[in-house]
Coordinates of C-alpha atoms in Angstrom, one line a residue:
M1 CA -4.9 -38.0 31.3
S2 CA -5.3 -35.2 28.9
S3 CA -8.2 -33.3 28.8
E4 CA -9.3 -30.9 26.1
I5 CA -11.8 -27.9 26.0
F6 CA -12.8 -26.3 22.4
L7 CA -13.8 -22.9 22.0
K8 CA -15.4 -21.5 19.1
P9 CA -16.8 -17.7 19.0
K10 CA -20.6 -17.4 18.7
Y11 CA -20.2 -14.7 16.6
D12 CA -17.9 -12.0 14.9
F13 CA -16.6 -9.7 17.6
K14 CA -16.4 -6.0 17.1
V15 CA -15.1 -4.7 20.1
P16 CA -12.1 -6.0 22.3
I17 CA -12.6 -9.2 24.4
D18 CA -10.5 -9.1 27.7
A19 CA -9.9 -13.0 27.8
S20 CA -7.2 -13.4 30.6
A21 CA -9.7 -16.1 32.0
I22 CA -9.0 -18.4 29.0
S23 CA -6.1 -20.2 30.8
P24 CA -5.3 -23.8 31.9
N25 CA -5.1 -22.5 35.3
E26 CA -8.4 -20.9 35.2
F27 CA -9.9 -24.1 33.7
S28 CA -8.5 -27.0 35.7
G29 CA -10.8 -28.1 38.5
K30 CA -13.9 -26.7 37.0
T31 CA -16.6 -28.5 35.5
L32 CA -17.7 -27.5 32.1
E33 CA -20.7 -25.6 33.4
G34 CA -18.3 -23.6 36.0
I35 CA -16.1 -22.9 32.9
K36 CA -19.3 -21.3 30.7
N37 CA -19.9 -19.1 33.9
I38 CA -16.5 -17.5 34.2
K39 CA -16.6 -13.7 34.1
I40 CA -15.4 -11.9 30.9
W41 CA -15.6 -8.3 29.5
E42 CA -16.6 -7.7 26.1
G43 CA -15.8 -3.8 25.7
N44 CA -17.3 -2.3 28.7
K45 CA -20.0 -5.1 29.1
E46 CA -19.4 -7.7 31.6
K47 CA -20.4 -11.3 30.0
T48 CA -19.7 -14.9 30.7
L49 CA -17.5 -17.4 28.5
G50 CA -20.5 -19.0 27.6
D51 CA -22.3 -16.0 26.2
L52 CA -19.4 -15.4 23.8
F53 CA -18.2 -18.9 22.7
I54 CA -19.3 -22.3 22.0
I55 CA -17.5 -24.5 24.9
E56 CA -17.2 -28.3 24.4
G57 CA -14.9 -31.0 25.9
N58 CA -13.6 -32.4 29.0
T59 CA -12.0 -31.1 31.9
S60 CA -9.2 -31.8 34.3
S61 CA -8.3 -31.2 38.1
E62 CA -4.7 -30.7 37.2
V63 CA -3.3 -27.6 35.0
K64 CA -0.7 -29.7 33.2
N65 CA -3.2 -32.0 31.9
M66 CA -5.3 -29.1 30.6
K67 CA -5.2 -28.5 26.7
I68 CA -7.8 -25.5 25.0
I69 CA -8.2 -25.3 21.5
L70 CA -9.4 -22.2 20.2
E71 CA -10.9 -22.4 16.7
G72 CA -11.8 -19.4 14.7
D73 CA -10.9 -15.8 14.5
F74 CA -9.7 -14.4 17.9
S75 CA -7.9 -11.2 16.9
K76 CA -10.3 -9.1 18.9
V77 CA -9.3 -11.5 22.0
R78 CA -6.8 -10.1 24.3
R79 CA -4.4 -11.5 26.9
I80 CA -5.0 -15.3 26.5
G81 CA -2.8 -17.5 28.5
S82 CA -2.1 -14.6 31.1
N83 CA -0.1 -16.2 34.0
M84 CA -0.5 -19.6 32.9
S85 CA 2.0 -22.2 34.5
D86 CA 1.3 -25.1 32.7
G87 CA -0.7 -26.9 30.2
E88 CA -1.2 -26.2 26.5
I89 CA -3.5 -23.6 24.4
I90 CA -3.6 -24.1 20.7
I91 CA -5.3 -21.4 18.6
K92 CA -6.4 -22.4 15.0
G93 CA -6.5 -18.9 13.7
S94 CA -5.3 -15.4 14.4
V95 CA -5.2 -14.0 17.9
G96 CA -5.2 -10.2 19.5
F97 CA -2.9 -8.4 21.7
H98 CA -0.8 -9.8 25.0
L99 CA -1.0 -13.2 24.4
G100 CA 0.9 -15.2 27.1
E101 CA 1.3 -12.2 29.3
K102 CA 3.4 -13.0 32.2
M103 CA 3.1 -16.8 31.7
S104 CA 5.5 -18.7 33.5
G105 CA 5.4 -22.3 32.2
G106 CA 3.3 -24.5 29.6
R107 CA 2.8 -24.3 25.6
I108 CA 1.0 -21.8 23.5
I109 CA 0.5 -22.6 19.7
V110 CA -0.8 -20.1 17.1
E111 CA -1.4 -21.3 13.7
G112 CA -2.4 -18.0 12.4
N113 CA -1.0 -14.4 13.1
A114 CA -0.6 -12.8 16.7
D115 CA -0.8 -9.0 17.3
S116 CA 1.5 -6.9 19.7
W117 CA 2.9 -7.5 23.0
L118 CA 3.1 -11.2 22.6
G119 CA 4.9 -12.9 25.7
S120 CA 4.7 -9.5 27.4
K121 CA 6.6 -10.0 30.7
M122 CA 6.8 -13.6 30.1
K123 CA 9.0 -15.9 32.7
G124 CA 8.9 -19.2 31.1
G125 CA 7.2 -21.6 28.7
L126 CA 6.9 -21.4 25.0
I127 CA 5.1 -19.4 22.4
E128 CA 5.3 -20.5 18.9
V129 CA 3.5 -18.4 16.0
Y130 CA 3.4 -20.0 12.6
G131 CA 2.2 -16.8 11.1
N132 CA 3.1 -13.1 11.9
A133 CA 3.5 -11.3 15.0
G134 CA 3.0 -7.5 16.1
D135 CA 5.5 -5.0 17.6
F136 CA 6.7 -5.1 21.4
I137 CA 7.3 -9.0 21.7
G138 CA 8.4 -9.8 25.0
A139 CA 8.1 -6.2 26.1
P140 CA 6.4 -4.8 29.1
Y141 CA 3.8 -1.8 29.1
R142 CA 4.7 1.6 27.9
G143 CA 6.5 3.3 31.0
E144 CA 7.8 0.1 32.6
T145 CA 11.2 -1.2 32.4
K146 CA 11.2 -5.0 33.1
G147 CA 10.5 -7.1 30.0
M148 CA 10.7 -10.6 29.1
K149 CA 12.5 -12.5 31.8
G150 CA 12.6 -16.3 30.3
G151 CA 10.8 -18.8 28.2
T152 CA 11.1 -19.0 24.3
I153 CA 9.2 -17.5 21.6
I154 CA 9.4 -18.7 18.0
I155 CA 7.8 -16.6 15.0
H156 CA 7.6 -18.6 12.0
G157 CA 6.9 -15.5 9.8
N158 CA 7.8 -11.5 10.2
A159 CA 7.7 -9.5 13.2
G160 CA 7.2 -5.7 14.1
N161 CA 9.3 -3.2 15.9
E162 CA 10.8 -3.3 19.2
I163 CA 11.1 -6.8 19.6
G164 CA 12.6 -7.7 22.9
C165 CA 12.4 -4.4 24.4
W166 CA 13.5 -4.3 28.0
M167 CA 14.3 -8.1 27.5
R168 CA 16.0 -9.5 30.7
G169 CA 16.4 -13.3 29.5
G170 CA 15.2 -16.0 27.5
L171 CA 15.1 -16.3 23.7
I172 CA 13.0 -14.8 21.1
K173 CA 13.5 -16.3 17.2
V174 CA 12.0 -14.7 14.3
K175 CA 12.4 -16.8 11.3
G176 CA 11.5 -13.8 8.7
D177 CA 12.1 -10.2 9.0
C178 CA 11.6 -7.8 11.6
G179 CA 11.2 -3.9 11.9
L180 CA 13.2 -0.9 13.8
F181 CA 14.9 -1.5 17.1
P182 CA 15.4 -5.0 18.0
G183 CA 16.8 -5.1 21.2
I184 CA 16.3 -1.7 22.4
H185 CA 16.9 -1.5 26.0
M186 CA 17.9 -5.1 26.4
K187 CA 19.7 -6.2 29.2
N188 CA 20.0 -10.1 28.8
G189 CA 18.7 -12.9 26.9
T190 CA 19.3 -13.9 23.2
I191 CA 17.3 -12.5 19.8
V192 CA 18.0 -14.2 16.8
I193 CA 16.8 -12.8 13.5
Y194 CA 16.8 -15.1 10.6
G195 CA 15.7 -12.8 8.0
N196 CA 16.4 -8.8 7.3
T197 CA 15.9 -6.0 9.9
E198 CA 15.2 -2.4 9.3
G199 CA 17.9 -1.4 11.7
R200 CA 18.8 0.5 14.8
C201 CA 19.7 -3.0 16.5
G202 CA 20.2 -3.1 20.1
A203 CA 19.8 0.9 20.6
L204 CA 20.4 1.5 24.5
M205 CA 21.1 -2.2 25.3
K206 CA 23.1 -2.9 28.2
G207 CA 23.5 -6.7 27.9
G208 CA 22.3 -9.8 25.7
K209 CA 22.7 -11.1 22.3
V210 CA 21.5 -10.1 19.2
I211 CA 22.3 -12.3 16.3
I212 CA 21.0 -11.3 12.6
L213 CA 21.5 -13.7 9.6
G214 CA 19.6 -11.5 7.3
K215 CA 20.4 -7.7 5.8
V216 CA 21.1 -4.6 8.1
P217 CA 21.1 -1.3 6.8
T218 CA 23.7 0.1 9.2
V219 CA 25.1 -0.2 12.9
L220 CA 24.5 2.5 15.3
S221 CA 27.6 4.8 15.7
S222 CA 27.6 4.1 19.5
F223 CA 28.7 0.6 19.0
T224 CA 32.2 -0.7 18.6
F225 CA 33.3 -3.3 16.1
E226 CA 35.2 -6.1 18.1
E227 CA 36.0 -8.9 15.6
I228 CA 34.9 -11.6 13.0
R229 CA 33.6 -14.6 14.4
S230 CA 33.0 -17.9 12.6
S231 CA 29.9 -19.0 14.8
V232 CA 28.0 -17.8 17.7
K233 CA 25.8 -19.8 20.2
A234 CA 22.3 -18.9 20.9
N235 CA 21.1 -20.8 24.0
G236 CA 23.4 -23.7 23.2
E237 CA 22.4 -23.9 19.5
K238 CA 25.6 -23.5 17.3
I239 CA 24.6 -21.2 14.4
D240 CA 27.2 -20.8 11.6
G241 CA 28.5 -17.5 10.6
P242 CA 31.0 -15.8 10.0
F243 CA 29.6 -12.8 11.8
Y244 CA 30.7 -9.2 12.4
V245 CA 30.8 -8.8 16.1
F246 CA 29.8 -5.2 17.8
T247 CA 29.6 -4.1 21.5
G248 CA 27.0 -1.5 23.0
D249 CA 25.3 0.5 23.3
L250 CA 28.4 2.6 24.7
N251 CA 25.6 5.6 25.3
E252 CA 24.5 3.3 28.1
E253 CA 28.1 1.7 29.0
G254 CA 26.4 -1.3 27.8
S255 CA 28.4 -4.9 27.0
G256 CA 25.5 -6.2 24.5
K257 CA 26.6 -8.0 21.6
I258 CA 25.4 -7.8 18.3
F259 CA 26.6 -10.4 15.6
I260 CA 25.6 -9.7 11.8
S261 CA 26.3 -12.1 9.2
T262 CA 29.2 -11.0 7.1
L263 CA 28.0 -12.5 4.0
N264 CA 24.8 -10.8 3.8
N265 CA 26.0 -7.3 4.9
T266 CA 29.3 -6.6 2.3
H267 CA 28.4 -2.9 2.9
L268 CA 29.8 -3.3 6.3
K269 CA 33.1 -4.6 5.0
F270 CA 35.0 -1.6 5.6
Y271 CA 34.9 -2.5 9.4
E272 CA 37.5 -5.4 8.5
K273 CA 40.4 -2.6 8.1
Y274 CA 40.0 -2.1 12.1
I275 CA 41.1 -5.9 12.6
E276 CA 44.5 -6.0 14.3

């Protein structure tokens, strides 16, 4: 039987909140009072969840049956859903950095915007954002080289720079536009961008697939033009083209693929003279 826990901020937060404890894994098996007593950091001050949030609802002993519903502005609240393996989190508002960090299963829905490092080092499950998202979606911390390994991230709005940085698997879909360097250092997995990108796609990528249905300013010179293809598959889903297909990044001896809509990028038509 599904159990729902509701959280609402008691006041407007002025400093970051480390909320990795807001997770079905942490809540399951605890009483409502036990959840209110979970330790949490507001800036450099240790508090309890009950100090910061109004908490109501029913708990469950099983992670898969836990549903956490957050209502209000959580844009200062970070690392919600960290390491979650099952269950569901619904955020009726916007949320801060590192949502779903290292999650391996379950589902997170955001009805507002999500800040940077969404799904950082994610291994499985689903994150769906109905607003916009920041930079470094699926990416690891600065200096680390192992990004998102599995799962699916869907952004219905726009996304920032370096989405899929160091990505090793899984699927990222951006229904709007995105910034610079999508797929930088990418090794595997798939990125689908339905809108435009600011360019430098796939820089230093070794493998994987970036599919762009909108406009691209140009293609990096370290990619070779291969062919025009009528369609491409993204995790089994057929996406109709036609697409210019490029391979690279040759600076990394990479074999990654970039698929770019021919219809929305007529300035790349000169590549067609290289078709044998």
